[in-house]
PDB file of C-alpha atoms and ligand atoms in Angstrom:
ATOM      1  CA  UNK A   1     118.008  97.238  95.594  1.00  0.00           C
ATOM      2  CA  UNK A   2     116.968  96.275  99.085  1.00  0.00           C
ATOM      3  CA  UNK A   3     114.325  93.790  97.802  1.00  0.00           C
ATOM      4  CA  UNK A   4     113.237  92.540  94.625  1.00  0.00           C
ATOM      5  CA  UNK A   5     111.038  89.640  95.650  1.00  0.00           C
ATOM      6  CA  UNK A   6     106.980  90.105  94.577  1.00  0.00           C
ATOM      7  CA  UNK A   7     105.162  91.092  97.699  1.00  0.00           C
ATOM      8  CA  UNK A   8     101.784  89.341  98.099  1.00  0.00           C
ATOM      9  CA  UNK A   9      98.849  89.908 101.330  1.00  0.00           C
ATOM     10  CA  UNK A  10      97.112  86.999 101.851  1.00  0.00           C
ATOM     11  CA  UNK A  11      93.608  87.727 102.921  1.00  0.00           C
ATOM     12  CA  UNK A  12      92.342  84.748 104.289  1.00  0.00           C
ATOM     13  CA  UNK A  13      90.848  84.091 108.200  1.00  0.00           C
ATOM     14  CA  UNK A  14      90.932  80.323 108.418  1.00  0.00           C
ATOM     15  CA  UNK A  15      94.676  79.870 109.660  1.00  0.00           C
ATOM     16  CA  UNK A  16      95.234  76.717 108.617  1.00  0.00           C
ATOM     17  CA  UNK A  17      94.738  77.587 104.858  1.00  0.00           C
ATOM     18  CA  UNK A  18      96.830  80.962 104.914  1.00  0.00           C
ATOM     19  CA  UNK A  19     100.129  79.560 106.914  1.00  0.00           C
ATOM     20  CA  UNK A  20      99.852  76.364 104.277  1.00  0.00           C
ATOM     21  CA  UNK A  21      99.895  79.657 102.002  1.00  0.00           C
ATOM     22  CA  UNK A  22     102.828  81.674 103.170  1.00  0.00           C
ATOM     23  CA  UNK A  23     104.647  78.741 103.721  1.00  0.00           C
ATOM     24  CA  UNK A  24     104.476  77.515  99.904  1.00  0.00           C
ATOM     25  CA  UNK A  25     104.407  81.100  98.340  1.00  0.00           C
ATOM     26  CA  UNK A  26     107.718  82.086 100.379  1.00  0.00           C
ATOM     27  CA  UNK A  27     109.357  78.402  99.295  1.00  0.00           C
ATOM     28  CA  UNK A  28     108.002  79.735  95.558  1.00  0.00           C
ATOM     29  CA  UNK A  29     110.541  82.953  96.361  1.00  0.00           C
ATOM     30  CA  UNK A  30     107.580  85.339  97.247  1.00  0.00           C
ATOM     31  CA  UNK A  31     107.196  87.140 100.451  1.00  0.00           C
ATOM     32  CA  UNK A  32     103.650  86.553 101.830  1.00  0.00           C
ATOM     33  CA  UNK A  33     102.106  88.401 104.875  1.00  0.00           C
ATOM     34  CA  UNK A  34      98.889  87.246 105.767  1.00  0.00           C
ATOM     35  CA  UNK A  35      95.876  89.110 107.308  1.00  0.00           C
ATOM     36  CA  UNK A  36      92.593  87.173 108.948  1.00  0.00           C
ATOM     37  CA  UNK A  37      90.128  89.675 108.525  1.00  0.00           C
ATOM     38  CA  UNK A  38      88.682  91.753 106.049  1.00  0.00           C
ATOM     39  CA  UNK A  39      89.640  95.059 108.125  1.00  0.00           C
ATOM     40  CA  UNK A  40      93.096  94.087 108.400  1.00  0.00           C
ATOM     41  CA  UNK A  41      93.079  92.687 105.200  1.00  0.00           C
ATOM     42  CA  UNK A  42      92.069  96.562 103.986  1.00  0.00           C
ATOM     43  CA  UNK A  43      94.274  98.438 106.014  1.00  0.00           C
ATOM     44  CA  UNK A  44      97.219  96.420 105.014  1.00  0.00           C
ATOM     45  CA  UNK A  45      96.636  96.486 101.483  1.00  0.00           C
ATOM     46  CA  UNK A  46      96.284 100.436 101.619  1.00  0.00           C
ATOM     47  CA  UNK A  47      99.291 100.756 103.668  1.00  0.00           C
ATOM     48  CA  UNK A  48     101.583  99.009 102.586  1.00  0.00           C
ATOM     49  CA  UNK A  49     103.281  97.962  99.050  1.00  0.00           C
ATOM     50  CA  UNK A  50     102.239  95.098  98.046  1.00  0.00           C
ATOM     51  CA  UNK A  51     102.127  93.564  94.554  1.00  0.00           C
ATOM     52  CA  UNK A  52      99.539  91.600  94.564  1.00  0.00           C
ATOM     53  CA  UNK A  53      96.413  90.295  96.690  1.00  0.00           C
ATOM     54  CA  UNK A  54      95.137  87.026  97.530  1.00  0.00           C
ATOM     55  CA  UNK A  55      91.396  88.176  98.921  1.00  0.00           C
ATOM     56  CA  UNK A  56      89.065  85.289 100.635  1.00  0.00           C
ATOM     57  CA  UNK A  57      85.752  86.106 100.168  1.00  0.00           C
ATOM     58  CA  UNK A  58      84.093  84.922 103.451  1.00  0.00           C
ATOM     59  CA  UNK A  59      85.639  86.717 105.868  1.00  0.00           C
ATOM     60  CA  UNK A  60      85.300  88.213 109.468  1.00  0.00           C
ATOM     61  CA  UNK A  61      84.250  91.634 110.005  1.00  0.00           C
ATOM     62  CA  UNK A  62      84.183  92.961 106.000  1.00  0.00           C
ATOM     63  CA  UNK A  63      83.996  90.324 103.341  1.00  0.00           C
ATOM     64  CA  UNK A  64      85.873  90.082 100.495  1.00  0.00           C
ATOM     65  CA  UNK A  65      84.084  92.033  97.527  1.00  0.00           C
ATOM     66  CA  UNK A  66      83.347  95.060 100.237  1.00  0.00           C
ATOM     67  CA  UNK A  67      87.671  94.509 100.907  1.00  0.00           C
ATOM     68  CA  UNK A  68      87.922  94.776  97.246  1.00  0.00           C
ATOM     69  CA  UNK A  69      85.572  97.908  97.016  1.00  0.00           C
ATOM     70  CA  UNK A  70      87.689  99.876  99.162  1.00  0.00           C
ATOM     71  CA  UNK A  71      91.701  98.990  97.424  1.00  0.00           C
ATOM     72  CA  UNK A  72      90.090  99.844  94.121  1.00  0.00           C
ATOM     73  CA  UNK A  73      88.815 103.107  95.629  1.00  0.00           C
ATOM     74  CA  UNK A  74      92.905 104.315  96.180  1.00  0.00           C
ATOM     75  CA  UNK A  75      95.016 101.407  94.049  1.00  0.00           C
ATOM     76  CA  UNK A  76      95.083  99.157  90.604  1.00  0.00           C
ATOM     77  CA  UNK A  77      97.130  96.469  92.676  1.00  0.00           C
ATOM     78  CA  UNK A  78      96.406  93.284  91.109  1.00  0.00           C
ATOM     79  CA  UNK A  79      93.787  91.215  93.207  1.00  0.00           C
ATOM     80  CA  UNK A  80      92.323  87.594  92.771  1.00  0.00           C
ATOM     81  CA  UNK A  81      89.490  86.113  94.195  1.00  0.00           C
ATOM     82  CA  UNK A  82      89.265  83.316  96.031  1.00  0.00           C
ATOM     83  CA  UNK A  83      85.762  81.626  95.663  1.00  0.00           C
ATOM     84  CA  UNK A  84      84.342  78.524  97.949  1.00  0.00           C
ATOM     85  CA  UNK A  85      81.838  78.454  95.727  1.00  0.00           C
ATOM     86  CA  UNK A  86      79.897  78.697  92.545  1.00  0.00           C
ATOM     87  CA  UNK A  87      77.411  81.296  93.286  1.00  0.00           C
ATOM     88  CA  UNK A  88      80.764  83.501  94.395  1.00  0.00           C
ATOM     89  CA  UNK A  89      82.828  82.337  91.120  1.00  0.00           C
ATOM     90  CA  UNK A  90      79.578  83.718  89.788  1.00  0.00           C
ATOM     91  CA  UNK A  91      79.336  87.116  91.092  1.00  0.00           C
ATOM     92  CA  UNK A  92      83.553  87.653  90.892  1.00  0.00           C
ATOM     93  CA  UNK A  93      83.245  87.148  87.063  1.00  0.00           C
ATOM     94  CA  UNK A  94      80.107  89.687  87.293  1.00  0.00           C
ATOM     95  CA  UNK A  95      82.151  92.265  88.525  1.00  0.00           C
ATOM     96  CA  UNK A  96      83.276  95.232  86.236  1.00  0.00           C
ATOM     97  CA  UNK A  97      86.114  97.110  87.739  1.00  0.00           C
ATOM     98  CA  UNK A  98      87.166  94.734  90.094  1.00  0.00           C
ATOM     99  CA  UNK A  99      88.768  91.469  90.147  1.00  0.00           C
ATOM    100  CA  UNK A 100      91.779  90.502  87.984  1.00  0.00           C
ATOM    101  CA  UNK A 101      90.997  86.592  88.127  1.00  0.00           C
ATOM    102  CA  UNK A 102      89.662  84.119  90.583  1.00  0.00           C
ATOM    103  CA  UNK A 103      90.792  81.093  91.767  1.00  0.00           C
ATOM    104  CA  UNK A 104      88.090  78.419  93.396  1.00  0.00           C
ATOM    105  CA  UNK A 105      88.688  76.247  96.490  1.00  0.00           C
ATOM    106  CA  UNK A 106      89.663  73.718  96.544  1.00  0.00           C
ATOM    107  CA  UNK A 107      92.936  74.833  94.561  1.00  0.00           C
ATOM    108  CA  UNK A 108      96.654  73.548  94.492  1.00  0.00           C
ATOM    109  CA  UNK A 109      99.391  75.532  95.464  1.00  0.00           C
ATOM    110  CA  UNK A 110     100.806  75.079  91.507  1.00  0.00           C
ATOM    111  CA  UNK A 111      97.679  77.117  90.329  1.00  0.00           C
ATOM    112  CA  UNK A 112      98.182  79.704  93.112  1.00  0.00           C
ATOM    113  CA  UNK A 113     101.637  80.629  92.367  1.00  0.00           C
ATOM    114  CA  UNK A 114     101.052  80.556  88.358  1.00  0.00           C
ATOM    115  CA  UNK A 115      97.776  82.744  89.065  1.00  0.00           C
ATOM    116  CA  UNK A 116     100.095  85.188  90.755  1.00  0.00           C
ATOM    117  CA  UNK A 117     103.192  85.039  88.741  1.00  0.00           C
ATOM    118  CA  UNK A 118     100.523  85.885  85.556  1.00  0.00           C
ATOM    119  CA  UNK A 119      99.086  88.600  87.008  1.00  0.00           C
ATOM    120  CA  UNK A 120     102.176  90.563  88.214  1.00  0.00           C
ATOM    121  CA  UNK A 121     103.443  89.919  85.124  1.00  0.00           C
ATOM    122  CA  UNK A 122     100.432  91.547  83.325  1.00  0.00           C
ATOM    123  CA  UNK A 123     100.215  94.211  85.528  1.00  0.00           C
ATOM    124  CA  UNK A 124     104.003  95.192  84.985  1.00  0.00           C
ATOM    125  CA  UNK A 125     103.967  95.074  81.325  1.00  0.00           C
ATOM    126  CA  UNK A 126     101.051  96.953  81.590  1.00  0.00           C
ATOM    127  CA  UNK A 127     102.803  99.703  83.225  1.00  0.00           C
ATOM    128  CA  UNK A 128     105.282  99.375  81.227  1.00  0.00           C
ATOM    129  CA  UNK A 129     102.957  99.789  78.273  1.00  0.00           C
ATOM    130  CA  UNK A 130     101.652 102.636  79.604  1.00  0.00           C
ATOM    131  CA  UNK A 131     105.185 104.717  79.906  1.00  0.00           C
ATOM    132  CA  UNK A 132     106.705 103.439  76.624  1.00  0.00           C
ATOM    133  CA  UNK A 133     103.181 103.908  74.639  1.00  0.00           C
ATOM    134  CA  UNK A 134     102.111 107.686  75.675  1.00  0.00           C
ATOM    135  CA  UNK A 135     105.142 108.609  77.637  1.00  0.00           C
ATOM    136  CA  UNK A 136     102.801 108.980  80.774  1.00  0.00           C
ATOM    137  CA  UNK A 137     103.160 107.425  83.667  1.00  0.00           C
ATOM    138  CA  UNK A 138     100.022 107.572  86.280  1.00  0.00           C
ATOM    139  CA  UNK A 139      99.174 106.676  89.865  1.00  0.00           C
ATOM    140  CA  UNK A 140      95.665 107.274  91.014  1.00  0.00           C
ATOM    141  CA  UNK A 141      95.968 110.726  89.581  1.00  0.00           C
ATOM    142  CA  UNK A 142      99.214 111.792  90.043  1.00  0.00           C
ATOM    143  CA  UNK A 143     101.083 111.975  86.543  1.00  0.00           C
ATOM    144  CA  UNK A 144     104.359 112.472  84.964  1.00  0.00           C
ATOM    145  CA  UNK A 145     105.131 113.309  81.206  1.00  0.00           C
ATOM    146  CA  UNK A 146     108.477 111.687  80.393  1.00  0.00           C
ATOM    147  CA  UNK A 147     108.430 113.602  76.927  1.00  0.00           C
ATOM    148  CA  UNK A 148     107.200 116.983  77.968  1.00  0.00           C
ATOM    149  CA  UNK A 149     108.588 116.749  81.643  1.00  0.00           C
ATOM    150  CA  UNK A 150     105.342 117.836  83.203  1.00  0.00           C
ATOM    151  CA  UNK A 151     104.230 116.326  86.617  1.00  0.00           C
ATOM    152  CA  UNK A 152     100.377 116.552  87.308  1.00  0.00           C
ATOM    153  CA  UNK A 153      98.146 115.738  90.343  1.00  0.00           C
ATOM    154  CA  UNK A 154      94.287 115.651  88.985  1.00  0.00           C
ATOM    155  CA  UNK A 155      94.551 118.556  86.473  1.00  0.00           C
ATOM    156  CA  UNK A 156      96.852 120.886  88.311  1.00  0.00           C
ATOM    157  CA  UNK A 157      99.753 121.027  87.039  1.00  0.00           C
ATOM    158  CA  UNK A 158     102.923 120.657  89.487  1.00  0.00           C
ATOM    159  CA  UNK A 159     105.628 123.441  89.851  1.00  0.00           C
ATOM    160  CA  UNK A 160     108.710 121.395  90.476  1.00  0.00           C
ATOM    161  CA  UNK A 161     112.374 122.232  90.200  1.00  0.00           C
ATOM    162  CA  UNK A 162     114.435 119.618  88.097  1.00  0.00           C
ATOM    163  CA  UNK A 163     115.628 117.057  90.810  1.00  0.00           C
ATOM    164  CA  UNK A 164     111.879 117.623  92.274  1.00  0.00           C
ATOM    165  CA  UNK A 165     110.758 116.111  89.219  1.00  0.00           C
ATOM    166  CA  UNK A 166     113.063 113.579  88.430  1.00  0.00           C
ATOM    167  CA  UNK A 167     113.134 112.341  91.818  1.00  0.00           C
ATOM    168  CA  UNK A 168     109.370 111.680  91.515  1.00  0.00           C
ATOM    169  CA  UNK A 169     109.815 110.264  87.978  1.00  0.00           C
ATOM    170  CA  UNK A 170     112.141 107.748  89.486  1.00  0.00           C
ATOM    171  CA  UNK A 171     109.944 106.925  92.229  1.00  0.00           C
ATOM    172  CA  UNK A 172     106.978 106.608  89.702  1.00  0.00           C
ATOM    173  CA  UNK A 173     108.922 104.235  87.352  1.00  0.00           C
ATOM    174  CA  UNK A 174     109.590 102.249  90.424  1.00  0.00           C
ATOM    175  CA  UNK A 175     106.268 102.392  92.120  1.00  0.00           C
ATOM    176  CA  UNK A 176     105.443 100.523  95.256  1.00  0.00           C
ATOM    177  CA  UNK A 177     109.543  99.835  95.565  1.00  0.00           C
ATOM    178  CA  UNK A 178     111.214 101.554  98.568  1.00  0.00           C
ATOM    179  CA  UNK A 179     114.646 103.261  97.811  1.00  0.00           C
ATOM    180  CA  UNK A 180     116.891 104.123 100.385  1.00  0.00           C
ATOM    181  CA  UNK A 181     118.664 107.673 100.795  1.00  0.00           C
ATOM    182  CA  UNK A 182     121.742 106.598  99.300  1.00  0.00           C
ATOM    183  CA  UNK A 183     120.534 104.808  96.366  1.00  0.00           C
ATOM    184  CA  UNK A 184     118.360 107.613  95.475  1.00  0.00           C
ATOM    185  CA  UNK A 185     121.561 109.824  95.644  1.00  0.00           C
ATOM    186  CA  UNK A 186     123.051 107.496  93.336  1.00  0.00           C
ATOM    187  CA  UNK A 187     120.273 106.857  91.154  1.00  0.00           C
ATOM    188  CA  UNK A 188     118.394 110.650  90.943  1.00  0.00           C
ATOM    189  CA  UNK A 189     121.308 112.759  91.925  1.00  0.00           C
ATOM    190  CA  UNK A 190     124.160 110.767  90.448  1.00  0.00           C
ATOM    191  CA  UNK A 191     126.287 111.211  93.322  1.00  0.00           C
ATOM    192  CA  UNK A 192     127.944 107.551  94.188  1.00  0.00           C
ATOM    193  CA  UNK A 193     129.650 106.176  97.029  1.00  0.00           C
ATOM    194  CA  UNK A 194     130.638 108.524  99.911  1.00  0.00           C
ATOM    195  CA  UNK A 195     129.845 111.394  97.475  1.00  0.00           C
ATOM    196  CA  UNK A 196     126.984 113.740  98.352  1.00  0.00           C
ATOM    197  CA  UNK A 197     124.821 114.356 101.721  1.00  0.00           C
ATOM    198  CA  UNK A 198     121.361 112.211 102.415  1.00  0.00           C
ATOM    199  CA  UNK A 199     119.847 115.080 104.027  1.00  0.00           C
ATOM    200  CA  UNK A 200     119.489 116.645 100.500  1.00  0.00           C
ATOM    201  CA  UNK A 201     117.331 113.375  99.308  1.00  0.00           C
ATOM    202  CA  UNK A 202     114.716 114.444 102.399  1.00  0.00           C
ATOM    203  CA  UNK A 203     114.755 118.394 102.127  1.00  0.00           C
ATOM    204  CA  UNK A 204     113.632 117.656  98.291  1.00  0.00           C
ATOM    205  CA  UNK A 205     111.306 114.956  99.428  1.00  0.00           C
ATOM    206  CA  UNK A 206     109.694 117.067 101.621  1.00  0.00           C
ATOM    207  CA  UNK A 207     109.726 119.942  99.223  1.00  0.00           C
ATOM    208  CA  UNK A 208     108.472 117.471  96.494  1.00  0.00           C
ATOM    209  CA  UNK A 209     105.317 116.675  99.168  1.00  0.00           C
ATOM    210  CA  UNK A 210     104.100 119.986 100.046  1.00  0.00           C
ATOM    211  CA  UNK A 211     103.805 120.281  96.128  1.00  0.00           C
ATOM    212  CA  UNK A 212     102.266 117.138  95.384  1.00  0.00           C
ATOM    213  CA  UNK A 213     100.214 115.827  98.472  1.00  0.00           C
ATOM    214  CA  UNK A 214      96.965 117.736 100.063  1.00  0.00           C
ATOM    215  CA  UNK A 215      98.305 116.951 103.604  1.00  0.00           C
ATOM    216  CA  UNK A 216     102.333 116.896 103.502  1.00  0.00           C
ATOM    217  CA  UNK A 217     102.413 115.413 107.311  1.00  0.00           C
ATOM    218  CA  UNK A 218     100.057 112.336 106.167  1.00  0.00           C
ATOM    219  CA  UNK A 219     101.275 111.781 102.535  1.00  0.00           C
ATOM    220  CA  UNK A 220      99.297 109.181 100.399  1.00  0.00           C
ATOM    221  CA  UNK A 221     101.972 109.422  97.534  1.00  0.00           C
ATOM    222  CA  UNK A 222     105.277 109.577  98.710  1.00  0.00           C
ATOM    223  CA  UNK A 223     105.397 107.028 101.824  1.00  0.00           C
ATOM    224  CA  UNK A 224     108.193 106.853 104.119  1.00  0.00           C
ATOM    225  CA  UNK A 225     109.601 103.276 104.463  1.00  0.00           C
ATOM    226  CA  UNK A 226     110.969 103.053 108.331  1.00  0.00           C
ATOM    227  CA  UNK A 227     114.531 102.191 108.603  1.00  0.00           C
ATOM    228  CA  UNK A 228     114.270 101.735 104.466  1.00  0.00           C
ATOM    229  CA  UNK A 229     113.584 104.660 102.398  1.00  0.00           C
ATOM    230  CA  UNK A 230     111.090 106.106 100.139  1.00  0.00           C
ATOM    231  CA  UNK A 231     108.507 104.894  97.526  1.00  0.00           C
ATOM    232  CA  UNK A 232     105.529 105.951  95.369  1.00  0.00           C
ATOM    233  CA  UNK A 233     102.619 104.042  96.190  1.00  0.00           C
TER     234      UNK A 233
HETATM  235 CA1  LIG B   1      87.057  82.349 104.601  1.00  0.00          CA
END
């Protein structure tokens, strides 16, 4: 595994408050990136894996509950709040498909980093729930049937060869983790050490994306990790 540490963005535009943030969340074993607007903060959360967000609400350029309107429009990543005040705390509990949890400034770093352990957590085992419960596992639409090995995007149901599928049930189980060639040969295909040839793991992931994305060349699925791999996101 290349990486196992819980990736959080830190949306958050005064600079002061988000390096006191990365510095304390990557001392807490975490590995914070931080973004100072809500435009950045938007792109990076849709582009990237991350397990959880940290989302200011008062922010440059889009603030935080119009940030948090567009990830819940593509992902279920875990986000909290972060209020200044009570009229916000206010408004963040009103929402109904939105927020995980809030925390309100002023806050200590000790709340932060239980805030965010409990809500990966939860989100995990709720995931985890989710595949051991039904046998389904889903992300924004796309589906796979562990029992009745049937891989769906909306309704449609996928035509996929055997490795197709189980390479995208691996990825699915994994979501938002980035595997490289050689572990997925090892872990999908079997094939360890200097057994087996990479350039079968992309000819199926490119097979596997003209099946299950609407634009193969621009995937929203099955992302390419530079210099890493492959992931579900
Ligand atoms: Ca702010």
């Amino acid at each position: 595994m290349e990486n196992n540490k819980t990736r959080v963005l830190v949306v958050e535009d005064e600079k002061n408050i988000a390096l006191l943030l990365s510095f304390n969340l990557t001392k807490a074993g975490f590995e914070p990136e931080c973004a100072y607007d809500g435009e950045d903060g938007l792109r990076k959360a849709l582009t990237k894996p991350f397990d959880i967000v940290l989302l200011d609400i008062m922010l440059p350029k889009l603030d935080g509950f119009k940030v948090l309107e567009g990830i819940r429009t593509r992902s279920d990543i875990p986000v909290i709040m972060v209020t200044a005040r009570d009229d916000e705390k206010d408004k963040v509990a009103g929402l109904e498909n939105g927020a995980d949890d809030y925390i309100t400034k002023p806050f200590s770093m000790n709340e932060v980093i239980a805030r965010i352990r409990a809500n990966v957590r939860r989100s995990r085992d709720e995931l985890i729930t989710k595949v051991n419960g039904e046998g389904v596992i889903t992300v924004r639409g796309l589906s796979v049937d562990r029992t009745r090995y049937i891989a769906r995007r909306g309704d449609t149901e996928l035509e996929l060869s055997k490795k197709e599928y189980d390479l995208l049930l691996f990825l699915m189980e994994n979501v938002g983790q980035p595997f490289s060639r050689e572990e997925l040969l090892g872990k999908v295909w079997g094939y360890d050490g200097f057994l087996g040839d990479v350039n079968t793991v992309d000819v199926t992931v490119s097979r596997l994306r003209k099946k299950l994305e609407k634009d193969p060349s621009n995937p929203e699925y099955l992302i390419t990790k530079r210099g890493v791999g492959y992931y579900i996101q």
